[in-house]
Amino acid sequence: MKYDFDTPVNRFGTYSAKWDGSAARYKPGFIPLFVADMDLKCAPQIIKALHRTADHEIFGYTMPPQEYFDAVIRWFDTHYGWKIEKDWILPSAGTCSGINKVIEAFSNIGDGVIITRPVYGHFTGMIEGDTHRKAVDCHLHLDENNVWRMDFDEIEKACSDSHNRIFLLCSPHNPVGRVWEPWELQKIVEITKRHNVLLIVDEIHCDLIRKGGKFTSIGTMTDDYSNIVVAGGLGKTFNIAGLACSNLIIPNKFLRERYRQAGGGGGMTPFGVSAVISAYTECDDWVEELNEYLDGNVELAMNFFAEKMPWVKISYPQGTYCLWIDFSASGLDGDEIHRRIYDEANVILQDGKVHDPVYGACCQRMCVPCARSVLKEALERIAAQFTDIK
Ligand SMILES: Cc1ncc(COP(=O)(O)O)c(C=O)c1O
C-alpha cells in the first residue's frame, strides 16, 4: 500500500474528543471505538495543503473560492455521477448544524421529523434537543436474509400525517451500514413527494463503501429537486471532522433561499477550505486504499465474531465503518453487557440505546477505523468477557 494505515497513532494530547475526552472517564489502556472518527492519519496531500495555509500566517474571515466549488463539482460527478452546479453548493461548518438549519427553516417547533431507527443517535438530539421538533420513528427491520430494510408502509403512513414535515434519511445508514439500493431510494423520493414532505438525505458516509458495493446519491434518482436537500460532509471520508467543513447541496432555489434566510451556511475556516480543495482534487487514490483497509478491518471483526462469539447478531455492513452488534442472545441485560465491555474489557463502544432508545438496549455500535492490531486487541478483550456464553 502507498499509504500507511497500519501503524497505530498516539492521539493523546491532540485535543481529541475521543482520546483526550475519554481519559478522565476510563481506566488507562482503554480502547475507544465509539466515535465515528478514524485513528488513521489523514491523506498527506491534505496535510501539505494545511501547511501551505498555515504558512500564509493570517487566518481571517474566509470565502470559498471558485476552485473549491470546482473541486466539489468534480467529486460529485466522478464519484456519484451527479452533475451539480455551483449555486447548489452551500458550504457549512458542520453537517449536523446545516441539517438543523434546514429543519428550522422548513418546520415549526413541535412538528414531526421522520427517522428510521436504529439511526445515528445525534439525529434525535438535533430533532428533539437542538430544534425542538418531535422524532417520529419508522423502525428498520431485518429481512429473512439478515438485511436491514425500511418499512415503506410505515413511512407512507408517517408522511401522510400533516404534522410530519420532514423525513431525515441516513444514506449510507449509520449504524446498520446499509447502502440503500436505487429502488429503495426511488420509493422514498416518491413517497415524500406524494405527501409534500421535505426529504433531507445525510450522505456523510457516502465514500465509505465496502468491497463490491455501489453508493447511489439521492440526487441521481430524480431531477425534480423541489423537496430535496442533500448533506454531504467530508469529515468521515477524510478524517477531518475537526476542520469543520461540510456542504449542503440544495438544487432548488426556493429551498436554498429559505435555508439562507434561516441563517444556514458559512462558518468556514481557511483550513477547512484548503482541506476540501485538496481532498476533492488529489485524494482519490487515498480513499480507494482507505476503503481497502477498512474492508480488511470489517472482515477481521466479522470473522472474529463468527468464530469466537457466534451468538452475537451482526449484519455485514455494506458501507460505513460501523458495526451494529446485537448481544441479546447472551441473555444478559444491557447494563451487564455494558459493564463487561466498558468496565472489564476496557473497550469503549457506544450503547445501542443512543441510536435506538426503544429496542437498542442490548446492542452496541463499534467503529473499526483504527490500526488492525488495535482492533484485534479490542476484539480479544471483549471476547474474554463473554466466555461463559455459548
Ligand atoms: C450520519 C452522520 N451525520 C453527521 C455526522 C456528523 O457530521 P458533522 O460533524 O459534520 O456535523 C455523523 C458523525 O458521526 C454521522 O454519522
Short mmCIF file of C-alpha atoms and ligand atoms in Angstrom, two decimals:
data_model
loop_
_atom_site.label_atom_id
_atom_site.label_comp_id
_atom_site.label_asym_id
_atom_site.label_seq_id
_atom_site.Cartn_x
_atom_site.Cartn_y
_atom_site.Cartn_z
CA MET A 1 0.00 0.00 0.00
CA LYS A 2 1.13 3.53 -0.78
CA TYR A 3 -0.36 4.92 2.44
CA ASP A 4 0.27 3.62 5.95
CA PHE A 5 -2.94 2.89 7.83
CA ASP A 6 -1.44 0.08 9.84
CA THR A 7 0.83 1.86 12.32
CA PRO A 8 -1.06 2.79 15.50
CA VAL A 9 -1.11 6.54 16.14
CA ASN A 10 -0.92 8.06 19.62
CA ARG A 11 -3.65 10.70 19.68
CA PHE A 12 -3.30 11.80 23.30
CA GLY A 13 -2.54 15.49 23.65
CA THR A 14 -4.13 16.44 20.33
CA TYR A 15 -7.43 17.83 21.72
CA SER A 16 -9.10 14.62 20.55
CA ALA A 17 -12.63 14.29 21.92
CA LYS A 18 -12.32 10.55 21.51
CA TRP A 19 -8.96 10.08 23.28
CA ASP A 20 -8.30 13.09 25.49
CA GLY A 21 -12.01 13.44 26.22
CA SER A 22 -12.21 9.83 27.41
CA ALA A 23 -9.08 9.86 29.56
CA ALA A 24 -10.86 11.27 32.61
CA ARG A 25 -13.70 8.74 32.38
CA TYR A 26 -12.00 5.44 31.68
CA LYS A 27 -9.09 3.41 33.05
CA PRO A 28 -5.68 3.83 31.38
CA GLY A 29 -5.31 1.46 28.46
CA PHE A 30 -8.88 1.94 27.23
CA ILE A 31 -9.54 1.37 23.53
CA PRO A 32 -12.15 3.82 22.23
CA LEU A 33 -14.18 2.54 19.28
CA PHE A 34 -17.22 4.67 19.91
CA VAL A 35 -16.88 7.85 17.83
CA ALA A 36 -17.12 7.80 14.05
CA ASP A 37 -13.69 9.43 13.87
CA MET A 38 -10.79 7.44 12.47
CA ASP A 39 -7.50 6.71 14.21
CA LEU A 40 -5.92 6.68 10.76
CA LYS A 41 -3.76 9.51 9.54
CA CYS A 42 -5.21 11.99 7.13
CA ALA A 43 -4.02 11.96 3.50
CA PRO A 44 -0.53 13.52 3.18
CA GLN A 45 -1.89 15.67 0.34
CA ILE A 46 -4.29 17.31 2.80
CA ILE A 47 -1.56 17.77 5.40
CA LYS A 48 0.54 19.59 2.80
CA ALA A 49 -2.38 21.85 1.89
CA LEU A 50 -2.87 22.68 5.57
CA HIS A 51 0.82 23.52 5.93
CA ARG A 52 0.55 25.86 2.96
CA THR A 53 -2.43 27.54 4.62
CA ALA A 54 -0.56 27.85 7.93
CA ASP A 55 2.32 29.46 6.05
CA HIS A 56 0.02 32.31 4.99
CA GLU A 57 0.26 33.44 8.61
CA ILE A 58 -3.06 35.30 8.58
CA PHE A 59 -6.34 33.46 9.19
CA GLY A 60 -9.10 35.93 8.50
CA TYR A 61 -12.75 35.54 7.54
CA THR A 62 -12.94 33.06 4.76
CA MET A 63 -14.70 32.74 1.44
CA PRO A 64 -14.52 29.51 -0.57
CA PRO A 65 -13.01 30.36 -3.99
CA GLN A 66 -14.09 29.04 -7.43
CA GLU A 67 -11.52 26.27 -7.02
CA TYR A 68 -13.48 24.99 -4.03
CA PHE A 69 -16.71 24.71 -5.99
CA ASP A 70 -14.91 23.12 -8.95
CA ALA A 71 -13.49 20.51 -6.59
CA VAL A 72 -16.90 19.66 -5.10
CA ILE A 73 -18.50 19.51 -8.56
CA ARG A 74 -15.75 17.20 -9.81
CA TRP A 75 -16.05 14.83 -6.85
CA PHE A 76 -19.83 14.51 -7.11
CA ASP A 77 -19.59 13.91 -10.87
CA THR A 78 -16.73 11.43 -10.91
CA HIS A 79 -17.71 9.50 -7.76
CA TYR A 80 -21.50 9.51 -7.83
CA GLY A 81 -22.36 10.54 -11.39
CA TRP A 82 -24.34 13.52 -10.15
CA LYS A 83 -23.73 16.73 -12.09
CA ILE A 84 -24.27 19.51 -9.61
CA GLU A 85 -23.99 23.26 -10.14
CA LYS A 86 -22.04 25.85 -8.22
CA ASP A 87 -25.13 27.62 -6.90
CA TRP A 88 -26.41 24.41 -5.35
CA ILE A 89 -23.40 24.06 -3.06
CA LEU A 90 -23.79 25.66 0.35
CA PRO A 91 -20.64 25.29 2.44
CA SER A 92 -21.40 24.74 6.10
CA ALA A 93 -19.11 24.36 9.09
CA GLY A 94 -20.92 21.17 10.07
CA THR A 95 -23.24 18.62 8.61
CA CYS A 96 -25.42 18.49 11.70
CA SER A 97 -25.54 22.27 12.13
CA GLY A 98 -26.51 22.56 8.44
CA ILE A 99 -29.28 19.98 8.85
CA ASN A 100 -30.51 21.78 11.97
CA LYS A 101 -30.90 24.98 9.96
CA VAL A 102 -32.85 23.10 7.30
CA ILE A 103 -35.14 21.65 9.98
CA GLU A 104 -35.67 25.13 11.43
CA ALA A 105 -36.30 26.65 8.02
CA PHE A 106 -38.91 24.10 6.93
CA SER A 107 -40.86 23.14 10.03
CA ASN A 108 -42.18 24.57 13.26
CA ILE A 109 -41.48 23.75 16.87
CA GLY A 110 -43.33 20.53 17.73
CA ASP A 111 -43.59 19.26 14.14
CA GLY A 112 -42.55 15.71 13.43
CA VAL A 113 -39.30 14.73 11.71
CA ILE A 114 -39.33 11.14 10.48
CA ILE A 115 -36.26 8.99 11.07
CA THR A 116 -35.51 5.29 10.70
CA ARG A 117 -34.05 3.85 13.90
CA PRO A 118 -31.64 2.44 14.76
CA VAL A 119 -30.10 5.60 13.36
CA TYR A 120 -27.23 7.96 14.18
CA GLY A 121 -28.15 8.97 17.72
CA HIS A 122 -27.44 12.62 17.24
CA PHE A 123 -30.41 12.84 14.85
CA THR A 124 -32.63 12.51 17.91
CA GLY A 125 -30.62 15.20 19.70
CA MET A 126 -30.87 17.50 16.70
CA ILE A 127 -34.61 16.97 16.30
CA GLU A 128 -35.68 16.99 19.93
CA GLY A 129 -32.86 18.91 21.64
CA ASP A 130 -31.49 21.44 19.16
CA THR A 131 -34.61 22.28 17.16
CA HIS A 132 -37.45 21.22 19.50
CA ARG A 133 -39.24 19.07 16.94
CA LYS A 134 -40.53 15.54 17.51
CA ALA A 135 -38.65 12.45 16.32
CA VAL A 136 -41.06 10.08 14.57
CA ASP A 137 -39.52 6.64 14.21
CA CYS A 138 -40.29 4.36 11.29
CA HIS A 139 -38.21 1.50 12.56
CA LEU A 140 -35.95 -0.54 10.29
CA HIS A 141 -36.38 -4.31 10.31
CA LEU A 142 -34.16 -7.23 9.41
CA ASP A 143 -35.43 -9.27 6.49
CA GLU A 144 -35.08 -13.04 6.07
CA ASN A 145 -31.59 -12.53 4.59
CA ASN A 146 -30.38 -10.51 7.58
CA VAL A 147 -30.54 -7.26 5.59
CA TRP A 148 -31.87 -4.12 7.25
CA ARG A 149 -34.88 -2.73 5.38
CA MET A 150 -37.07 0.32 5.59
CA ASP A 151 -40.77 -0.19 6.23
CA PHE A 152 -42.31 1.72 3.33
CA ASP A 153 -45.89 1.30 4.61
CA GLU A 154 -44.94 2.86 7.93
CA ILE A 155 -43.08 5.64 6.13
CA GLU A 156 -46.06 6.32 3.84
CA LYS A 157 -48.32 6.47 6.90
CA ALA A 158 -45.98 8.83 8.76
CA CYS A 159 -45.59 11.07 5.69
CA SER A 160 -49.36 11.28 5.26
CA ASP A 161 -49.66 12.86 8.72
CA SER A 162 -49.50 16.60 8.11
CA HIS A 163 -47.67 17.17 11.41
CA ASN A 164 -44.66 15.36 9.98
CA ARG A 165 -42.98 17.86 7.70
CA ILE A 166 -39.55 16.34 7.15
CA PHE A 167 -38.00 12.92 6.52
CA LEU A 168 -34.35 12.73 7.55
CA LEU A 169 -32.71 9.74 5.90
CA CYS A 170 -29.21 8.48 6.64
CA SER A 171 -27.65 7.13 3.43
CA PRO A 172 -25.48 5.06 3.79
CA HIS A 173 -27.08 4.22 7.06
CA ASN A 174 -25.22 4.70 10.32
CA PRO A 175 -25.17 2.46 12.39
CA VAL A 176 -26.53 -0.54 10.45
CA GLY A 177 -24.29 0.05 7.42
CA ARG A 178 -26.94 -0.27 4.71
CA VAL A 179 -26.13 1.26 1.33
CA TRP A 180 -29.63 1.86 0.03
CA GLU A 181 -30.37 0.43 -3.39
CA PRO A 182 -31.76 2.67 -6.13
CA TRP A 183 -35.27 1.14 -5.86
CA GLU A 184 -35.35 1.88 -2.13
CA LEU A 185 -34.30 5.48 -2.66
CA GLN A 186 -36.78 5.81 -5.51
CA LYS A 187 -39.60 4.76 -3.21
CA ILE A 188 -38.57 7.35 -0.63
CA VAL A 189 -38.45 10.05 -3.30
CA GLU A 190 -41.94 9.08 -4.48
CA ILE A 191 -43.49 8.84 -1.01
CA THR A 192 -42.08 12.15 0.24
CA LYS A 193 -43.07 13.92 -2.95
CA ARG A 194 -46.59 12.49 -2.83
CA HIS A 195 -47.09 13.92 0.66
CA ASN A 196 -45.13 17.11 0.21
CA VAL A 197 -42.61 16.15 2.87
CA LEU A 198 -39.13 17.67 2.73
CA LEU A 199 -36.51 14.95 2.22
CA ILE A 200 -33.12 15.59 3.83
CA VAL A 201 -30.60 12.92 2.97
CA ASP A 202 -27.44 12.80 5.08
CA GLU A 203 -24.83 11.27 2.79
CA ILE A 204 -21.82 11.90 5.02
CA HIS A 205 -20.73 8.22 4.85
CA CYS A 206 -21.11 8.01 1.06
CA ASP A 207 -17.45 7.39 0.17
CA LEU A 208 -17.04 4.62 2.72
CA ILE A 209 -18.40 1.73 0.73
CA ARG A 210 -17.43 -1.84 1.39
CA LYS A 211 -15.98 -4.04 -1.32
CA GLY A 212 -18.26 -4.69 -4.27
CA GLY A 213 -20.87 -2.13 -3.18
CA LYS A 214 -22.03 0.95 -5.00
CA PHE A 215 -23.36 4.10 -3.46
CA THR A 216 -26.27 5.87 -5.13
CA SER A 217 -26.76 9.52 -4.31
CA ILE A 218 -30.37 10.59 -3.94
CA GLY A 219 -29.52 13.38 -6.37
CA THR A 220 -29.30 10.88 -9.23
CA MET A 221 -32.75 9.43 -8.57
CA THR A 222 -34.77 12.37 -9.84
CA ASP A 223 -34.39 15.75 -11.46
CA ASP A 224 -37.28 17.21 -9.52
CA TYR A 225 -35.46 18.64 -6.53
CA SER A 226 -38.38 20.63 -5.17
CA ASN A 227 -38.32 18.76 -1.84
CA ILE A 228 -34.73 17.50 -1.63
CA VAL A 229 -31.73 18.60 0.43
CA VAL A 230 -28.52 16.59 0.47
CA ALA A 231 -25.95 16.87 3.26
CA GLY A 232 -22.52 15.80 2.11
CA GLY A 233 -19.79 16.24 4.66
CA LEU A 234 -16.14 15.34 4.23
CA GLY A 235 -15.44 14.71 7.89
CA LYS A 236 -15.87 10.93 7.77
CA THR A 237 -14.18 10.16 4.45
CA PHE A 238 -11.04 12.20 5.00
CA ASN A 239 -10.93 12.16 8.81
CA ILE A 240 -11.17 15.94 9.00
CA ALA A 241 -14.25 16.29 11.23
CA GLY A 242 -12.27 18.69 13.43
CA LEU A 243 -11.75 21.05 10.50
CA ALA A 244 -15.50 21.70 10.37
CA CYS A 245 -16.08 21.58 6.64
CA SER A 246 -19.21 20.26 5.05
CA ASN A 247 -21.53 21.07 2.17
CA LEU A 248 -25.24 21.04 1.77
CA ILE A 249 -26.40 20.52 -1.79
CA ILE A 250 -29.70 22.29 -2.39
CA PRO A 251 -30.56 22.39 -6.10
CA ASN A 252 -33.90 24.15 -5.64
CA LYS A 253 -33.63 27.93 -5.50
CA PHE A 254 -36.61 28.46 -3.22
CA LEU A 255 -35.31 25.91 -0.69
CA ARG A 256 -31.87 27.46 -0.88
CA GLU A 257 -33.15 30.90 -0.14
CA ARG A 258 -35.24 29.79 2.78
CA TYR A 259 -32.27 27.95 4.22
CA ARG A 260 -30.13 31.07 3.90
CA GLN A 261 -32.82 33.25 5.46
CA ALA A 262 -32.87 30.86 8.43
CA GLY A 263 -29.16 31.62 8.87
CA GLY A 264 -27.84 28.47 7.25
CA GLY A 265 -24.34 28.10 5.84
CA GLY A 266 -20.99 29.71 6.35
CA GLY A 267 -18.55 29.45 9.22
CA MET A 268 -15.76 28.01 7.08
CA THR A 269 -12.13 28.39 8.09
CA PRO A 270 -9.14 28.75 5.72
CA PHE A 271 -8.01 25.31 6.90
CA GLY A 272 -11.37 23.78 6.08
CA VAL A 273 -11.40 25.33 2.64
CA SER A 274 -7.90 24.17 1.76
CA ALA A 275 -8.65 20.69 3.10
CA VAL A 276 -11.78 20.40 0.93
CA ILE A 277 -9.95 21.54 -2.20
CA SER A 278 -7.16 19.05 -1.61
CA ALA A 279 -9.49 16.19 -0.57
CA TYR A 280 -11.73 16.55 -3.59
CA THR A 281 -8.98 17.09 -6.17
CA GLU A 282 -5.99 14.96 -5.18
CA CYS A 283 -7.06 12.23 -2.78
CA ASP A 284 -8.96 9.72 -4.94
CA ASP A 285 -6.28 7.04 -4.54
CA TRP A 286 -6.11 7.62 -0.79
CA VAL A 287 -9.85 6.98 -0.44
CA GLU A 288 -9.50 3.83 -2.52
CA GLU A 289 -6.76 2.48 -0.24
CA LEU A 290 -8.63 3.58 2.86
CA ASN A 291 -11.64 1.54 1.77
CA GLU A 292 -9.41 -1.46 1.16
CA TYR A 293 -8.02 -1.15 4.68
CA LEU A 294 -11.49 -0.72 6.16
CA ASP A 295 -12.69 -3.79 4.23
CA GLY A 296 -9.93 -5.73 5.95
CA ASN A 297 -10.91 -4.44 9.40
CA VAL A 298 -14.59 -5.17 8.87
CA GLU A 299 -13.75 -8.64 7.65
CA LEU A 300 -11.49 -9.23 10.65
CA ALA A 301 -14.24 -8.22 13.08
CA MET A 302 -16.97 -10.18 11.28
CA ASN A 303 -14.82 -13.33 11.17
CA PHE A 304 -13.80 -12.87 14.78
CA PHE A 305 -17.40 -12.64 15.98
CA ALA A 306 -18.46 -15.57 13.78
CA GLU A 307 -15.72 -17.72 15.24
CA LYS A 308 -15.39 -16.59 18.87
CA MET A 309 -18.85 -15.24 19.67
CA PRO A 310 -21.15 -16.86 17.11
CA TRP A 311 -24.21 -16.00 19.16
CA VAL A 312 -23.91 -12.22 18.50
CA LYS A 313 -26.00 -10.91 15.65
CA ILE A 314 -24.46 -8.52 13.12
CA SER A 315 -25.32 -7.95 9.50
CA TYR A 316 -22.42 -7.28 7.18
CA PRO A 317 -22.14 -3.52 6.68
CA GLN A 318 -22.32 -2.54 3.00
CA GLY A 319 -20.99 0.91 3.84
CA THR A 320 -19.57 2.98 6.72
CA TYR A 321 -17.10 1.52 9.21
CA CYS A 322 -19.72 0.89 11.87
CA LEU A 323 -20.89 -2.45 13.16
CA TRP A 324 -24.27 -2.70 14.85
CA ILE A 325 -23.87 -5.60 17.22
CA ASP A 326 -26.77 -7.29 18.94
CA PHE A 327 -25.74 -9.07 22.15
CA SER A 328 -29.27 -10.01 23.23
CA ALA A 329 -28.77 -13.75 22.64
CA SER A 330 -26.40 -13.67 25.63
CA GLY A 331 -29.46 -13.44 27.87
CA LEU A 332 -27.72 -10.58 29.73
CA ASP A 333 -29.34 -7.21 30.17
CA GLY A 334 -27.94 -4.03 28.65
CA ASP A 335 -26.27 -2.88 31.87
CA GLU A 336 -24.36 -6.14 32.27
CA ILE A 337 -23.31 -6.15 28.62
CA HIS A 338 -22.09 -2.58 29.06
CA ARG A 339 -20.26 -3.43 32.32
CA ARG A 340 -18.39 -6.34 30.79
CA ILE A 341 -17.30 -4.40 27.71
CA TYR A 342 -16.57 -0.96 29.16
CA ASP A 343 -15.53 -1.73 32.75
CA GLU A 344 -13.92 -5.13 32.35
CA ALA A 345 -12.59 -5.26 28.78
CA ASN A 346 -11.86 -1.51 28.92
CA VAL A 347 -13.10 -1.12 25.37
CA ILE A 348 -15.38 1.83 24.78
CA LEU A 349 -18.18 1.30 22.30
CA GLN A 350 -21.46 3.19 22.01
CA ASP A 351 -24.56 1.91 23.79
CA GLY A 352 -27.27 0.89 21.39
CA LYS A 353 -29.92 2.94 23.13
CA VAL A 354 -28.18 6.07 21.82
CA HIS A 355 -29.25 5.04 18.33
CA ASP A 356 -32.38 3.16 19.27
CA PRO A 357 -33.86 4.18 22.63
CA VAL A 358 -36.66 1.60 22.41
CA TYR A 359 -35.03 -1.60 21.12
CA GLY A 360 -31.32 -0.88 21.35
CA ALA A 361 -30.55 -1.74 24.99
CA CYS A 362 -28.67 -4.96 24.20
CA CYS A 363 -26.90 -3.58 21.13
CA GLN A 364 -23.60 -1.77 20.80
CA ARG A 365 -22.12 0.24 17.93
CA MET A 366 -18.48 -0.41 17.20
CA CYS A 367 -16.47 1.80 14.82
CA VAL A 368 -13.49 -0.05 13.38
CA PRO A 369 -11.32 2.58 11.59
CA CYS A 370 -8.14 2.04 13.59
CA ALA A 371 -4.89 0.16 13.14
CA ARG A 372 -5.71 -3.54 12.74
CA SER A 373 -3.59 -4.59 15.70
CA VAL A 374 -5.62 -2.29 17.97
CA LEU A 375 -8.89 -3.65 16.65
CA LYS A 376 -7.69 -7.19 17.18
CA GLU A 377 -6.80 -6.47 20.77
CA ALA A 378 -10.18 -4.83 21.41
CA LEU A 379 -12.00 -7.85 19.99
CA GLU A 380 -9.96 -10.27 22.06
CA ARG A 381 -10.58 -8.28 25.22
CA ILE A 382 -14.32 -8.27 24.57
CA ALA A 383 -14.47 -11.99 23.80
CA ALA A 384 -12.60 -12.76 27.03
CA GLN A 385 -15.52 -11.26 28.99
CA PHE A 386 -18.13 -13.49 27.41
CA THR A 387 -16.55 -16.94 27.60
CA ASP A 388 -19.49 -18.11 29.75
CA ILE A 389 -21.91 -17.54 26.86
CA LYS A 390 -22.13 -20.33 24.31
C1 LIG B 1 -24.81 10.26 9.76
C2 LIG B 1 -23.96 11.32 10.36
N1 LIG B 1 -24.23 12.61 10.10
C3 LIG B 1 -23.48 13.61 10.61
C4 LIG B 1 -22.40 13.33 11.42
C5 LIG B 1 -21.59 14.46 11.98
O1 LIG B 1 -21.27 15.38 11.00
P1 LIG B 1 -20.62 16.80 11.34
O2 LIG B 1 -19.50 16.53 12.29
O3 LIG B 1 -20.15 17.32 10.02
O4 LIG B 1 -21.70 17.62 11.95
C6 LIG B 1 -22.08 12.00 11.72
C7 LIG B 1 -20.94 11.68 12.61
O5 LIG B 1 -20.79 10.58 13.08
C8 LIG B 1 -22.87 10.97 11.16
O6 LIG B 1 -22.59 9.69 11.38
#
